[in-house]
Every structure is written in structure tokens, then in C-alpha cells.
Coordinates of C-alpha atoms and ligand atoms in Angstrom, one line a residue:
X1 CA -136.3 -13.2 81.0
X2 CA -138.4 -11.9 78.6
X3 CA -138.2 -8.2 77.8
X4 CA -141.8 -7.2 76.7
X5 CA -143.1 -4.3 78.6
X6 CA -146.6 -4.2 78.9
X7 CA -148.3 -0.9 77.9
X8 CA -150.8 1.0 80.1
X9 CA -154.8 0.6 80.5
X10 CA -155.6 1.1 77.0
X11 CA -157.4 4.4 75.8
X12 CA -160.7 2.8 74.7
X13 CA -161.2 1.9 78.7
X14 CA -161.4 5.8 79.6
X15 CA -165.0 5.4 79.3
X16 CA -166.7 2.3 80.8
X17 CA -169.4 2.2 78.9
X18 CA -168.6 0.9 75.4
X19 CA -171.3 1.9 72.8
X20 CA -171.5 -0.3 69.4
X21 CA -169.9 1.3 66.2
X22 CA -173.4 1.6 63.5
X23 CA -172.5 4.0 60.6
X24 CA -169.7 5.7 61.5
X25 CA -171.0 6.8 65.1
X26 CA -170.7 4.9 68.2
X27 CA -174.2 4.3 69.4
X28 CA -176.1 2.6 72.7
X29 CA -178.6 -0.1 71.5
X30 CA -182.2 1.2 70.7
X31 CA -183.4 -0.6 73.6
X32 CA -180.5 0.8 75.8
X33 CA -179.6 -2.6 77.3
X34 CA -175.6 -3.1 78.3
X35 CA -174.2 -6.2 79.0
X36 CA -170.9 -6.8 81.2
X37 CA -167.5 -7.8 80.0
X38 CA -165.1 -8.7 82.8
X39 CA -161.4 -10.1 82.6
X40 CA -161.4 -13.6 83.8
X41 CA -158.0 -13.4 85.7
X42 CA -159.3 -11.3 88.1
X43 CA -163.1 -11.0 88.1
X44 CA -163.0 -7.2 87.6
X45 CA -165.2 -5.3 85.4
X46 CA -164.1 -4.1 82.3
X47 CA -166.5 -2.3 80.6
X48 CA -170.3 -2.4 80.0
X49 CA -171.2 -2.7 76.4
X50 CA -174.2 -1.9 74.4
X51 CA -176.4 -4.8 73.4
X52 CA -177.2 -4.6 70.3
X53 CA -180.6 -6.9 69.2
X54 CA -182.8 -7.3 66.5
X55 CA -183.7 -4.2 65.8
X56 CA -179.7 -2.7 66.1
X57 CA -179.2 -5.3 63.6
X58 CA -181.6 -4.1 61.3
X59 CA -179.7 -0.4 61.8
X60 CA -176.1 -1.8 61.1
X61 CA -177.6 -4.0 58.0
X62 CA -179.6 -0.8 56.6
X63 CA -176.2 1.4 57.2
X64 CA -174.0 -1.7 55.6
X65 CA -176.4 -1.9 52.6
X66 CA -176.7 2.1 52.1
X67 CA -172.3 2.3 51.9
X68 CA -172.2 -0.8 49.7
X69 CA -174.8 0.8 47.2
X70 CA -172.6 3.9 47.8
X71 CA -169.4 5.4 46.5
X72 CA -167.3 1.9 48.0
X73 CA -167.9 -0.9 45.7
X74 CA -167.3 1.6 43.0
X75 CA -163.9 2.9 44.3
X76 CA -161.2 2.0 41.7
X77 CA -159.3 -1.4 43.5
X78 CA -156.3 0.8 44.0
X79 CA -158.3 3.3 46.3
X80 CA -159.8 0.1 48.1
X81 CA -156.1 -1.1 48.3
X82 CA -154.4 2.1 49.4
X83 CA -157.2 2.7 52.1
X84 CA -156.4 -1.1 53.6
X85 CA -152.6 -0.3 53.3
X86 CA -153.4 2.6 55.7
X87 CA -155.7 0.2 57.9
X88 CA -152.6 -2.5 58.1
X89 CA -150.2 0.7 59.2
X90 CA -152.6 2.0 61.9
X91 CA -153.6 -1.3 63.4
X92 CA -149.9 -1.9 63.5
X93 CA -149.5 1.3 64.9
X94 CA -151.7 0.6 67.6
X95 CA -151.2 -3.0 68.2
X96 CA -150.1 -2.4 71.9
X97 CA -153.7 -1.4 72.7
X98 CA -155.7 -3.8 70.4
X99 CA -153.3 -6.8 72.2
X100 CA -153.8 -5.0 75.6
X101 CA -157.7 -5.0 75.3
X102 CA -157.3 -8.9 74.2
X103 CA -156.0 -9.7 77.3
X104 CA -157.4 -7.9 79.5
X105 CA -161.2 -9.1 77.8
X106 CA -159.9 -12.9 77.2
X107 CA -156.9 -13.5 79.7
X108 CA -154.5 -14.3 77.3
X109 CA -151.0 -13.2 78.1
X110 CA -149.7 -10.1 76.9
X111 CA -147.0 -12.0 75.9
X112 CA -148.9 -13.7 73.6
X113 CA -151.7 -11.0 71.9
X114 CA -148.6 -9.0 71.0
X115 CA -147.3 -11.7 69.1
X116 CA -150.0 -11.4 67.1
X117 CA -148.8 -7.9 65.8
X118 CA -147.3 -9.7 62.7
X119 CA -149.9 -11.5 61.6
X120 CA -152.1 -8.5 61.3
X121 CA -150.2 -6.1 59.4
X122 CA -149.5 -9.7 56.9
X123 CA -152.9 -10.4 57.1
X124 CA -154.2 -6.9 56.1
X125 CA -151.5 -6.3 53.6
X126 CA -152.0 -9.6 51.4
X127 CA -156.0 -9.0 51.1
X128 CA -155.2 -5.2 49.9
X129 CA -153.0 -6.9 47.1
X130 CA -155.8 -8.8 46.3
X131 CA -158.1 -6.0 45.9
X132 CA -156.0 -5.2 42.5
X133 CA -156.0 -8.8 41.6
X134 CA -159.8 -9.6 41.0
X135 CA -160.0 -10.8 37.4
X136 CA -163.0 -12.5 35.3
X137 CA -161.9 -14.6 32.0
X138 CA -162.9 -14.0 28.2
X139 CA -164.2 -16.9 27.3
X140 CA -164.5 -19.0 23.9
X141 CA -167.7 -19.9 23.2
X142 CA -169.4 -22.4 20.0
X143 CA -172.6 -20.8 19.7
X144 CA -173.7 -20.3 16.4
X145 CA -172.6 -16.3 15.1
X146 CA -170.4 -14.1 16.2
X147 CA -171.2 -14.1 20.2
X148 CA -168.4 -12.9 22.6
X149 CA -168.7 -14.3 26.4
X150 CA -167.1 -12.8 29.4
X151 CA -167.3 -13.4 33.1
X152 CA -167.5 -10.5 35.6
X153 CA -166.1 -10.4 39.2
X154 CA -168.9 -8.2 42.0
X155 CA -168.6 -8.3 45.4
X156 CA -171.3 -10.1 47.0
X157 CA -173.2 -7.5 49.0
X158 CA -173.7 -7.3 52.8
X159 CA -171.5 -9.9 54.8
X160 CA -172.3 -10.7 58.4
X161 CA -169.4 -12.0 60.5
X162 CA -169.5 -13.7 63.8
X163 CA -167.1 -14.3 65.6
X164 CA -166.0 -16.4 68.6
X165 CA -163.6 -14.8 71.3
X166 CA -160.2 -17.3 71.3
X167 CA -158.4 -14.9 69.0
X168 CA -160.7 -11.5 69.3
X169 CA -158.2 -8.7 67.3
X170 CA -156.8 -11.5 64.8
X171 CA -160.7 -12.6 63.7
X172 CA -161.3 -9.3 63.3
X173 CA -158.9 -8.6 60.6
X174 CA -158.7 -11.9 58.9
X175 CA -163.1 -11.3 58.6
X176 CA -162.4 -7.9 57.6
X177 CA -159.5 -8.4 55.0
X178 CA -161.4 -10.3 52.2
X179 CA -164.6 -7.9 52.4
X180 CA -162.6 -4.8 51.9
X181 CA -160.3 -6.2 48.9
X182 CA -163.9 -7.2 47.3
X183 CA -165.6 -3.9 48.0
X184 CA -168.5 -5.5 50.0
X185 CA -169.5 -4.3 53.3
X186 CA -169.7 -6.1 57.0
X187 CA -171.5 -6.4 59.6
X188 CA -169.3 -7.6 62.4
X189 CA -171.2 -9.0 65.7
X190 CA -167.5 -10.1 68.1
X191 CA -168.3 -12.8 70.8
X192 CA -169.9 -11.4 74.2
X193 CA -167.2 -12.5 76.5
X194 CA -164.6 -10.3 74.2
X195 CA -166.7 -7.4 72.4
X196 CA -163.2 -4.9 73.3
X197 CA -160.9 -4.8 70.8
X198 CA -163.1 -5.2 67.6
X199 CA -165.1 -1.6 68.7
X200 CA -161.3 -0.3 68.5
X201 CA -160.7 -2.1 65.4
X202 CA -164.1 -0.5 63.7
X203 CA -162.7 3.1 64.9
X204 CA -159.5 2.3 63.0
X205 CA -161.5 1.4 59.6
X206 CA -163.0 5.2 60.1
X207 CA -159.4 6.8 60.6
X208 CA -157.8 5.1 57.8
X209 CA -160.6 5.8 55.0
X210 CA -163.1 3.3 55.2
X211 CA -166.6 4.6 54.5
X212 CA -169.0 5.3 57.1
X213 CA -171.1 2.0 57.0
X214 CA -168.9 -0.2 55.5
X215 CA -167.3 -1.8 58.6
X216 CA -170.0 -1.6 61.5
X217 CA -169.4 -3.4 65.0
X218 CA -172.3 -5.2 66.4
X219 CA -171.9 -6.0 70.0
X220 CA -174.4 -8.4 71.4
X221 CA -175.5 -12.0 72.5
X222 CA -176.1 -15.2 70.9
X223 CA -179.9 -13.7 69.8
X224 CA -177.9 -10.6 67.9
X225 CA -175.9 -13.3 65.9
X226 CA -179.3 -14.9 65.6
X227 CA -180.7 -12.0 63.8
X228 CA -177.7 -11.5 61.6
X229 CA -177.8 -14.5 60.5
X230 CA -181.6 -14.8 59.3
X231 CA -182.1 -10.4 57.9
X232 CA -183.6 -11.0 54.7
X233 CA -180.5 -8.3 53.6
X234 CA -177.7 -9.8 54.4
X235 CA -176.1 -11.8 51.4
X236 CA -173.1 -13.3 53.1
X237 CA -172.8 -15.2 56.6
X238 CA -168.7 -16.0 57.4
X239 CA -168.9 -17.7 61.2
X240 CA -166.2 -19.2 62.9
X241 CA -167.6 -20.6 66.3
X242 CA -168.5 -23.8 67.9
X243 CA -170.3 -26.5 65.6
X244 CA -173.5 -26.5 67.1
X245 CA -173.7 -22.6 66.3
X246 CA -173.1 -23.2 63.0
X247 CA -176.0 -25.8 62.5
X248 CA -178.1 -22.9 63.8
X249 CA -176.8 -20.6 61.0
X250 CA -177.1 -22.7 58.3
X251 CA -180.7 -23.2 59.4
X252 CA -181.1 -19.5 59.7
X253 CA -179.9 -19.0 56.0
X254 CA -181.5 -21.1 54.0
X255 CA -184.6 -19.2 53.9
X256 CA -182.7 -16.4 52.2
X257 CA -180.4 -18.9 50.3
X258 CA -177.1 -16.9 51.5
X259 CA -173.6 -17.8 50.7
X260 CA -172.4 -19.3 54.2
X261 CA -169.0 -20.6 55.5
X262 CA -168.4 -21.9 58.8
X263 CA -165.5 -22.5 60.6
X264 CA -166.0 -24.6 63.6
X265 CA -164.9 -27.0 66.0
X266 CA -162.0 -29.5 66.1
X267 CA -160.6 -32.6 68.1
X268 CA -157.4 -32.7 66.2
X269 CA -154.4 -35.4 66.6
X270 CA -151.1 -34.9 66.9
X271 CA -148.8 -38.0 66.0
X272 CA -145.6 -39.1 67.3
X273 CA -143.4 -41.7 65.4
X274 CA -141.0 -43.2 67.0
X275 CA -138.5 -41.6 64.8
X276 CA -139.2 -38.2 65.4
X277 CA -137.1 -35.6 66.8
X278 CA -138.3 -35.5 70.2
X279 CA -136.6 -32.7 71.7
X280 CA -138.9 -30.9 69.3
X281 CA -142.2 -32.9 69.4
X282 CA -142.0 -32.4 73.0
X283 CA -142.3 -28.9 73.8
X284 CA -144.2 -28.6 70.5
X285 CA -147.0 -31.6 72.3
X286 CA -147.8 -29.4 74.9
X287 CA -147.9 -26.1 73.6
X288 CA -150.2 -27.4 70.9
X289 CA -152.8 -28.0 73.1
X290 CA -151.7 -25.7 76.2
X291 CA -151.3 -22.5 74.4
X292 CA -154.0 -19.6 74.7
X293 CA -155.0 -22.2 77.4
X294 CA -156.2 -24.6 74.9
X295 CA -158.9 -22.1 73.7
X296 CA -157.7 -22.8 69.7
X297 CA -160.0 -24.2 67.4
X298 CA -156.7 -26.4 66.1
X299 CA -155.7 -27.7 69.0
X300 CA -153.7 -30.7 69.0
X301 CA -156.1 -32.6 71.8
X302 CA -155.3 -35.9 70.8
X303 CA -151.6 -37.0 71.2
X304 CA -150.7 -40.2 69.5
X305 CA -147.6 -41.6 70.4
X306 CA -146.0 -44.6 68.9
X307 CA -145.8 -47.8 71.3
X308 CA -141.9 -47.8 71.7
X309 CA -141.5 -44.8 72.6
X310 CA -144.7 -44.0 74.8
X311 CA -143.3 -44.4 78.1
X312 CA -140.4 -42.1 77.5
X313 CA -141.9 -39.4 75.8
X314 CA -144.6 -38.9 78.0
X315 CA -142.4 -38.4 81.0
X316 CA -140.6 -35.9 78.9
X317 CA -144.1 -34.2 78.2
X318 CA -145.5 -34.3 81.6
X319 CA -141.4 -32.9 83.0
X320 CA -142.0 -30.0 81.0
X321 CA -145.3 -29.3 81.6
X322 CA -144.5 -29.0 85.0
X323 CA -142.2 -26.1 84.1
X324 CA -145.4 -24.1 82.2
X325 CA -145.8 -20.8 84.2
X326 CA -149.6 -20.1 84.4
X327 CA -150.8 -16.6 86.1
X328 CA -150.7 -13.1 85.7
X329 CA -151.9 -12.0 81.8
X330 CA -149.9 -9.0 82.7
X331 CA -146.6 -10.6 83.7
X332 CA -143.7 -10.5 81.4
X333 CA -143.1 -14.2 81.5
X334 CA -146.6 -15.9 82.1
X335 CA -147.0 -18.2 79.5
X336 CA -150.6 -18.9 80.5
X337 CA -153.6 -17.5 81.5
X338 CA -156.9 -18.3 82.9
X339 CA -159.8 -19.9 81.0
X340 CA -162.0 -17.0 79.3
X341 CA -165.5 -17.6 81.9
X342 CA -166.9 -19.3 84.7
X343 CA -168.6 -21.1 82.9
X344 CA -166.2 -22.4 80.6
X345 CA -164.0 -23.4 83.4
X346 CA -166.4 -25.2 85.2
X347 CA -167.0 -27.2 81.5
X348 CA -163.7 -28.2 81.3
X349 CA -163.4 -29.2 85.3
X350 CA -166.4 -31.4 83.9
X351 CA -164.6 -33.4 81.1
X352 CA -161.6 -33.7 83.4
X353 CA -163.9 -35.3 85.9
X354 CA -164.8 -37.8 83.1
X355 CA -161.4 -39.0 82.0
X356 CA -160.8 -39.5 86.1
X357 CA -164.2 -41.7 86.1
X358 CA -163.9 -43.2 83.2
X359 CA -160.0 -44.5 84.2
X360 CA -158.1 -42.5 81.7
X361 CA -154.5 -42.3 83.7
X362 CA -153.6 -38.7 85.3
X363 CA -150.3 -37.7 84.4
X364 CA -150.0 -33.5 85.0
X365 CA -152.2 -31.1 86.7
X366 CA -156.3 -31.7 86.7
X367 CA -157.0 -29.1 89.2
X368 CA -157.9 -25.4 89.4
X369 CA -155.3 -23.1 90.7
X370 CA -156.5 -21.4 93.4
X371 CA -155.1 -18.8 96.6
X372 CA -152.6 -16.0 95.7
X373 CA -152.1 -14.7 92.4
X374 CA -154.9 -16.6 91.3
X375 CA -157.9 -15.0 93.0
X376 CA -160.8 -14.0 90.7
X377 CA -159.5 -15.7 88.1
X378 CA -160.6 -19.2 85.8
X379 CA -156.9 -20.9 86.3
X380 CA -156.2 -24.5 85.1
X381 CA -153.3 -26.0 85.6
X382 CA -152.2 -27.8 82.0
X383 CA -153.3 -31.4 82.3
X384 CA -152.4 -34.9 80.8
X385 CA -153.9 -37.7 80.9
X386 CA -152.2 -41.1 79.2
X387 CA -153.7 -44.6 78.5
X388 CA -157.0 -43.1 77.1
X389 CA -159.0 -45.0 74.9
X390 CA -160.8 -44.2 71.4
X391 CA -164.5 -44.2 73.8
X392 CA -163.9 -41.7 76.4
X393 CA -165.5 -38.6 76.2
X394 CA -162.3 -36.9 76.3
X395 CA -161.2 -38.7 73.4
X396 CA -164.1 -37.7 71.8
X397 CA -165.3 -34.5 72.4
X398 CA -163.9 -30.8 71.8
X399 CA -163.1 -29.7 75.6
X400 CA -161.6 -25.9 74.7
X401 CA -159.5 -26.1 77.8
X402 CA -156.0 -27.2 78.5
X403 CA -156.5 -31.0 78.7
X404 CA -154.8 -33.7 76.8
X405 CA -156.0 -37.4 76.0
X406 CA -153.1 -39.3 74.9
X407 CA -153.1 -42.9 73.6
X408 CA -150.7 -45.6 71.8
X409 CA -150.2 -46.5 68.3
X410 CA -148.5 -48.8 66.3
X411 CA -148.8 -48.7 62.6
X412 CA -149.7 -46.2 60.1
X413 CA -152.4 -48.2 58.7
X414 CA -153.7 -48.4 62.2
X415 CA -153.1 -44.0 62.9
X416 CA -155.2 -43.5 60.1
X417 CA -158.4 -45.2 61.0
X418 CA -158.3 -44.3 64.4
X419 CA -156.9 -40.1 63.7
X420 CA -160.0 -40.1 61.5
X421 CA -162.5 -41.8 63.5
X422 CA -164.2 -38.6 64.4
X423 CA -166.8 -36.2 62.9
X424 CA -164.3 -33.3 63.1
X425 CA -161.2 -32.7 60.4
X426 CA -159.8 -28.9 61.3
X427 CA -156.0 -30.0 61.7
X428 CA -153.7 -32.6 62.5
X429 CA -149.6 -33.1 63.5
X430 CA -147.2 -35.6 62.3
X431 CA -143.5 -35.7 63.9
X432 CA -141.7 -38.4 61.8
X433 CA -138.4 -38.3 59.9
X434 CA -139.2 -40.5 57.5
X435 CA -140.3 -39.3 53.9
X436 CA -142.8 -41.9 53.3
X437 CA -144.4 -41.7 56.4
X438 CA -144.7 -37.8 56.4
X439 CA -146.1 -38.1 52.8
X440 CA -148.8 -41.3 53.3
X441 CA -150.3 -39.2 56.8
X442 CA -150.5 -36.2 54.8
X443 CA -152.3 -37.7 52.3
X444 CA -154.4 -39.5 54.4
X445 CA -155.4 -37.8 57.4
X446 CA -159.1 -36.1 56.3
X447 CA -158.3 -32.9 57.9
X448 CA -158.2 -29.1 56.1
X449 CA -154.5 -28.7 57.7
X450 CA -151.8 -31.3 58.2
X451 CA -148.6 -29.6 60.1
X452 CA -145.3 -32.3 59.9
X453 CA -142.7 -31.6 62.1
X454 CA -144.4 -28.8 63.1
X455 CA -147.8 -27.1 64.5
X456 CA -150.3 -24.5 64.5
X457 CA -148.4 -23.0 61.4
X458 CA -150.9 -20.3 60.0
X459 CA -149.9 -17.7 56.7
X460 CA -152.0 -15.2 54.9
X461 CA -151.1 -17.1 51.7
X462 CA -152.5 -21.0 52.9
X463 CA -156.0 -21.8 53.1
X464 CA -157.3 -22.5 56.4
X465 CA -160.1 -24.5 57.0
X466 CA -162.4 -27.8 58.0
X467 CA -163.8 -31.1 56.8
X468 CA -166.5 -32.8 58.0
X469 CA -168.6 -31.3 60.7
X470 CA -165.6 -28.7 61.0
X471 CA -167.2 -26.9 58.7
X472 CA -166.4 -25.6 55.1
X473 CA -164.9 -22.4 53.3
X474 CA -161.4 -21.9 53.3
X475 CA -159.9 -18.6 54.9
X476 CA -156.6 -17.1 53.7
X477 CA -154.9 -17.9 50.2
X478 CA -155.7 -17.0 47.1
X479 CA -159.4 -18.5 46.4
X480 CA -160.7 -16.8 49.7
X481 CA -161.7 -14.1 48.2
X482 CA -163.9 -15.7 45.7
X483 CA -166.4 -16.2 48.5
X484 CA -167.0 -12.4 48.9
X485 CA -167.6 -12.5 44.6
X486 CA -170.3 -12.9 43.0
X487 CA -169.5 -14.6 38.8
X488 CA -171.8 -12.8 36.1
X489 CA -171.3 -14.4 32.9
X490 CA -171.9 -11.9 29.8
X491 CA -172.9 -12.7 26.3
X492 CA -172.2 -9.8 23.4
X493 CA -173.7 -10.7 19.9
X494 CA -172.0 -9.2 17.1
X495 CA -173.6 -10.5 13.9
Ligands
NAP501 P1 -170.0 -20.1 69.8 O1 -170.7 -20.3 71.1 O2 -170.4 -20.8 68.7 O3 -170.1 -18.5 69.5 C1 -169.6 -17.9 68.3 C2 -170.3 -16.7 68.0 O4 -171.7 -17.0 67.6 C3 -170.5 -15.7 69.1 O5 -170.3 -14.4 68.6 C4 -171.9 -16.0 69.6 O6 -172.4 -14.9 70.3 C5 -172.6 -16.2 68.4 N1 -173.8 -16.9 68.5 C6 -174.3 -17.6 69.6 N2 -175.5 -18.2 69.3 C7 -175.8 -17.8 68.0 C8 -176.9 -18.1 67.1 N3 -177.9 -18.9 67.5 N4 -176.9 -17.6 65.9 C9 -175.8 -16.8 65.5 N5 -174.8 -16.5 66.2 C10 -174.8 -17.0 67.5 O7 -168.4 -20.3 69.9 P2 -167.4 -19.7 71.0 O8 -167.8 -20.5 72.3 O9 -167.4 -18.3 71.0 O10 -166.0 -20.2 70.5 C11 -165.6 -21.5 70.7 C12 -165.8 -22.4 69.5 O11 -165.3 -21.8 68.3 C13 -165.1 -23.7 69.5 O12 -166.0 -24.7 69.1 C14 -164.0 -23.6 68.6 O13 -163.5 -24.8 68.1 C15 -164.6 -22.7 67.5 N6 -163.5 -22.0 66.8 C16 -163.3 -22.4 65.5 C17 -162.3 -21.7 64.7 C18 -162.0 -22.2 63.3 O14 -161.4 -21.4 62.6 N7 -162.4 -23.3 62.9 C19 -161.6 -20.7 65.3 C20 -161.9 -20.3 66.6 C21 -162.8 -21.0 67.3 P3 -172.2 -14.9 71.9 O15 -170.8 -14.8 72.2 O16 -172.9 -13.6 72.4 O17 -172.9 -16.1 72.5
MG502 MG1 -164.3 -10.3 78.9

């Protein structure tokens, strides 16, 4: 039995109307619109929340610009760092609310947004010791005389983050961390469906010494992101969303030539050799693709497993998918929850309708869960499906939903070509025992992640990131920073 005890309705919900954080004050939008957010395991309204639009944008860009030219970007990094060592206590402090609003706004199990309590606090800590760290170089030069050069580190200005609603609470930080350790200042728009737990976050910044204006929360639509993205006065866009979101952005940038970095989609595989220890690439399989209900950008969707082992250890995956509980976000021991919308659970009831036409083999699950304990809500049940081939459109396409397409393989020769056959490259999974093998996937798969023997491994300290049309920028590690930086080179003549 699992011993987590989930906490009460969280304190942000007293009031049901949720006003955007703009300066330091929680505001309504200019035009006084609201939109709904409602948890998807029941239906129920949450909250209505202010939507924030062109205009609101040009308020939390004016406010973001006004702290950055302010006191923050010339705080001494140790007053930066001390004020983000107080942010990583507090959001700790409060975790139980942040992960509460999570899963009441996305559906993902308690059990799970608490987990995530670590990765905070880690999160927030290793960008304030980075806010002590930025360095430029003295550098030699030959010009003729006696000329000094020197590079200077600035932050970058006004960053805009969007954000998509899988991991609401941990985007926030991991967005917030590297524009606090390099004194800029953010605009932060969270995705519609979960707008909750970053207006907590933004109230957090205030109470632990951020600025008025330097963290402002942006709740709106797709046409608020839209806005972001093109203000003449923003320098920085940092999006994580779906890939044809960040097409739009790059688009929307260019006419201001802003830094951007996108982190999108992904149809990642996950590769069984035959001598793999399988009563740990098993388990592992399925919860790389099941967990958070397959809403993870990482996902392993695509399950290669090597030919003489196939039959074997998909029995063993579909056996214990059986055993996956799926309900209640709020019970103790649901492992997982509904889908995040209506819409994006009649999506995924659409590609598994495709694998089913196109005569992919059903192995677990394919239907919604419906009747007691599932009314209101957006249930899947975790679903396999074997003998796919490289064409189907679940082979091919990012489904954000519990499905798996698994397929056969022989060779490593062969893995490679057909692993990389496809426009995305976020992550990938190897389960081998065998040096050589672990080593030649590694080097070859043309992802920005390669987990052996393991998956969905993340760390403040490793970069995180896509090829391909997964996008580009790394986040976390030491070099993630240098986005938020602008390099001024200085010449000194001294003859
Ligand atoms: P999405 O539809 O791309 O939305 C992401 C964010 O962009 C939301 O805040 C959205 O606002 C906003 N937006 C919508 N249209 C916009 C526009 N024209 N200009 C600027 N912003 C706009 O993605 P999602 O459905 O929320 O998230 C799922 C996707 O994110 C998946 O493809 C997944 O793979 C990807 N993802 C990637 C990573 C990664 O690190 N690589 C991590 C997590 C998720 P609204 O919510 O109001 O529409
Ligand atoms: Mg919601």
C-alpha cells in the first residue's frame, strides 16, 4: 500500500476566480474575459481564470521590461542567488499544494505530482549556483599596439515562456530557473487546460524576494502565446509544446530576430535486445509510455523488440499492463489517470481506431473506461498493439496518449535506420547487456537523449533536448544558461 496522504483542496481554490499575476498584483484581463479550467477526472469546474490577450500581453511585457531595466539585473549574483535559494525552500515548502493543483488541473495522480517535489528544489537550487558562476574570458589578441580584449556576460532582456500542460509546476521552475540566475526577466503564459499551479508559483517568486515584474503569469489561449511571441519587446522566446506550435513561433520571431528555443514533439523508440534484463525492461516498456498517461514529450512510443525474444516479452508486457491501476487522481495507489481533455481523448480514441484499421495486432486495452469511478472523466485503458509496421500512422505520428506500437527487429544495423526513420529525435531506450551494443546505439541513434538500461532519466546537471523537428536549445546543464546571455566583446587600447 502506498502511504502518501493526499492534502486538502488547496488554498489558491478559495476563490474561484483566478486573476493573472502582471507586476506584482493579481489582475483580471483588460477585456475582463475568463476562461474555464476543469479537472478531467471528473468534469468539475475548477476555477475560472482571466484571459489575458493582446493587450494583457503588452501590460506583463511593459511591467517585465520596467524590473529588468530596474534594480534586478543589477543585483550582485549572490542577492539573485540567495533570493532563488529562498524560492527553492518555499516551493518546497509548499509542494503539497503546487502537486495538488497539478492534479486536480491535469489528472495526474497525486502520487505522481508529489514525486516531483525533488526535482524542484534540485532544479531551483543548481540554477541559483549558476547565478555566481557567469564568467566572460580575457582574451589575447594580435592587433597591432597594446589593445586588451575581454568578453562580457548580460542577460538577454525580456523572455517569454510558453508552456504546454503535461508537467505544469515542473515547467514552471525549469523556465524560471535559468532567467533568474541570469537576471533577465519572464513573461510566463502556462497552457489553458492547466493555468493553476504556475499563478501559485508567480505568488511564491513575490514572497521569496523576486521583484515585482520580474516573474509575471500570463494566463490565456493559443492567441496570448501568439502575442508573446511576436511583441516587438520581447528578446527571448523559450517554448516547449507541440511542433506545429513551434513553426508558428519561429514565424512569429523572426520579424524581431529573437533568440528562440523550442522544445517539441517526439515519437521516441525504445529497444529491446535479446540480451537484456527483462525483468527490468518490462515494467520499464510500459511505464515509459503509460506514465502521466502517456502525456510526456519523451515517451517511449515505439517499442522495438528483438525477433527471438518478441513473443515472450510481449506477453510479459501486456501481463503486466493488465495489473496498471487507472482511476481516481486522488487515490493513494492510482497509478493513472485520465487524459487531460475531451478533446485530447477523443484524438487518441482516433489513432487507436487507425492501428485497428490499418491491422496493427491488439494486445491490451484500446477502450475508454467508462461507468463507476470513471464518470466525468477522459479514462484510457493503457493499450498495446504488436506487429505494427514502419507505415502506420501510429508508428508514425506523436499520439500523446497511452498507446504503444510495437514492432520486431533483428540487427543493429537494421535498429538504426528504422529508430531514425522519423522527423523527430527527443529520446530513445536501449536495454542490452552488451558493451558494444550499448555504445554503437548511443552513438547512433540521432536523438538529444539516449537512456540504456534505463528511461526517462532527467537531472538538473544533463542537457535535455531535440533534434530534428524536435526542436533545438538544450535545457538543464551547464551551457543552458548561455541562452538567457547575451556575449559583448570589449576592446581597451592602451598605447
Ligand atoms: P501546444 O498546443 O503546442 O501548446 C503549447 C503552448 O503554446 C500552450 O501554452 C498554448 O496555449 C500555446 N500556443 C498555442 N498556439 C500558439 C501560438 N500560435 N503561438 C504561441 N503559443 C501558442 O502543446 P500542448 O498540447 O500544450 O502540449 C503537448 C505537446 O508538447 C506535445 O507535442 C509534446 O510532445 C510537447 N512537449 C514537449 C516537451 C519537450 O521538452 N520537448 C515537453 C512537454 C511537451 P493554449 O494552451 O492556450 O493553446
Ligand atoms: Mg484543467
Amino acid at each position: 500500500m502506498n502511504m502518501i496522504t493526499v492534502p486538502p483542496r488547496p488554498a489558491l481554490l478559495a476563490t474561484s476566480e483566478q486573476d493573472m499575476l502582471i507586476d506584482g498584483k493579481r489582475v483580471p484581463a483588460l477585456s475582463g474575459k475568463r476562461f474555464e479550467t476543469r479537472n478531467p477526472a471528473t468534469g468539475d469546474l475548477l476555477a475560472t481564470v482571466a484571459q489575458g490577450a493582446a493587450e494583457d500581453v503588452d501590460r506583463a511585457v511593459r511591467s517585465a521590461r520596467a524590473a529588468f531595466e530596474g534594480p534586478w539585473r543589477r543585483m550582485k549574483p549572490v542577492e539573485r542567488q540567495r533570493i532563488m535559494l529562498r524560492l527553492a525552500d518555499l516551493v518546497e515548502e509548499n509542494y503539497e499544494e503546487l502537486a495538488m493543483l497539478d492534479t486536480l488541473d491535469l489528472g495526474a495522480p497525486y502520487a505522481r505530482t508529489i514525486m516531483g517535489k525533488a526535482r524542484a528544489g534540485a532544479l531551483l537550487r543548481y540554477y541559483a549556483g549558476q547565478a555566481t558562476l557567469i564568467t566572460g574570458d580575457t582574451i589575447d589578441n594580435s592587433a597591432p599596439g597594446d589593445v586588451l580584449s575581454h568578453s562580457l556576460k548580460e542577460p538577454i532582456g525580456v523572455v517569454a515562456a510558453i508552456n504546454p500542460w503535461n508537467g505544469p509546476i515542473g515547467m514552471s521552475v525549469w523556465k524560471a530557473g535559468p532567467v533568474l540566475a541570469a537576471g533577465c526577466t519572464l513573461v510566463m503564459k502556462p497552457a489553458e487546460q492547466t493555468p493553476l499551479s504556475a499563478l501559485r508559483f508567480g505568488e511564491l517568486c513575490l514572497e521569496a524576494g523576486v521583484p515585482p515584474g520580474v516573474v509575471n503569469i500570463l494566463t490565456g489561449m493559443g492567441d496570448a502565446g501568439a502575442a508573446l511571441s511576436a511583441h516587438p519587446d520581447v528578446d527571448k522566446v523559450a517554448f516547449t509544446g507541440s511542433t506545429g506550435v513551434g513553426e508558428k513561433i519561429l514565424r512569429a520571431a523572426a520579424s524581431t530576430m529573437k533568440r528562440v528555443t523550442v522544445e517539441l514533439g517526439g515519437k521516441s523508440p525504445n529497444i529491446v535486445f535479446a540480451d537484456a534484463d527483462l525483468d527490468k525492461a518490462v515494467p520499464a516498456a510500459a511505464m515509459a509510455v503509460f506514465a502521466n498517461s502517456g502525456q510526456i514529450c519523451s515517451a517511449g512510443t515505439r517499442l522495438f523488440v528483438q525477433s527471438t525474444i518478441h513473443d515472450e516479452f510481449m506477453e510479459r508486457l501486456a501481463a503486466f499492463t493488465r495489473t496498471i491501476r487507472v482511476g481516481d487522481p486522488l487515490h493513494p495507489d492510482t497509478q493513472i489517470g485520465p487524459v487531460v481533455s475531451a478533446p485530447q481523448m477523443e484524438k487518441i480514441l482516433g489513432f487507436i481506431d487507425s492501428a485497428n484499421a490499418e491491422g496493427a495486432t491488439p494486445l491490451a486495452g484500446g477502450n475508454r473506461l467508462t461507468g463507476v469511478g470513471y464518470d466525468g472523466g477522459y479514462f484510457i485503458e493503457p493499450t498495446i498493439f504488436s506487429h505494427v509496421t514502419d507505415d502506420m500512422t501510429i508508428a508514425r505520428e506523436e499520439i500523446f496518449g497511452p498507446v504503444l506500437a510495437a514492432f520486431t527487429f533483428d540487427t543493429v544495423e537494421e535498429m538504426l535506420l528504422r529508430a531514425n526513420a522519423t522527423e523527430f529525435g527527443l529520446a530513445s531506450g536501449v536495454w542490452t547487456r552488451d558493451l558494444a551494443t550499448a555504445h554503437r546505439m548511443s552513438r547512433g541513434l540521432r536523438a538529444g537523449s539516449v537512456w540504456v538500461n534505463c528511461y526517462q532519466m532527467l537531472d538538473p546537471g544533463v542537457p535535455f533536448g531535440g533534434y530534428k523537428m524536435s526542436g533545438f536549445g538544450r535545457e538543464s546543464g551547464p551551457h543552458h544558461i548561455e541562452d538567457y546571455l547575451e556575449t559583448k566583446s570589449v576592446w581597451i587600447k592602451l598605447d
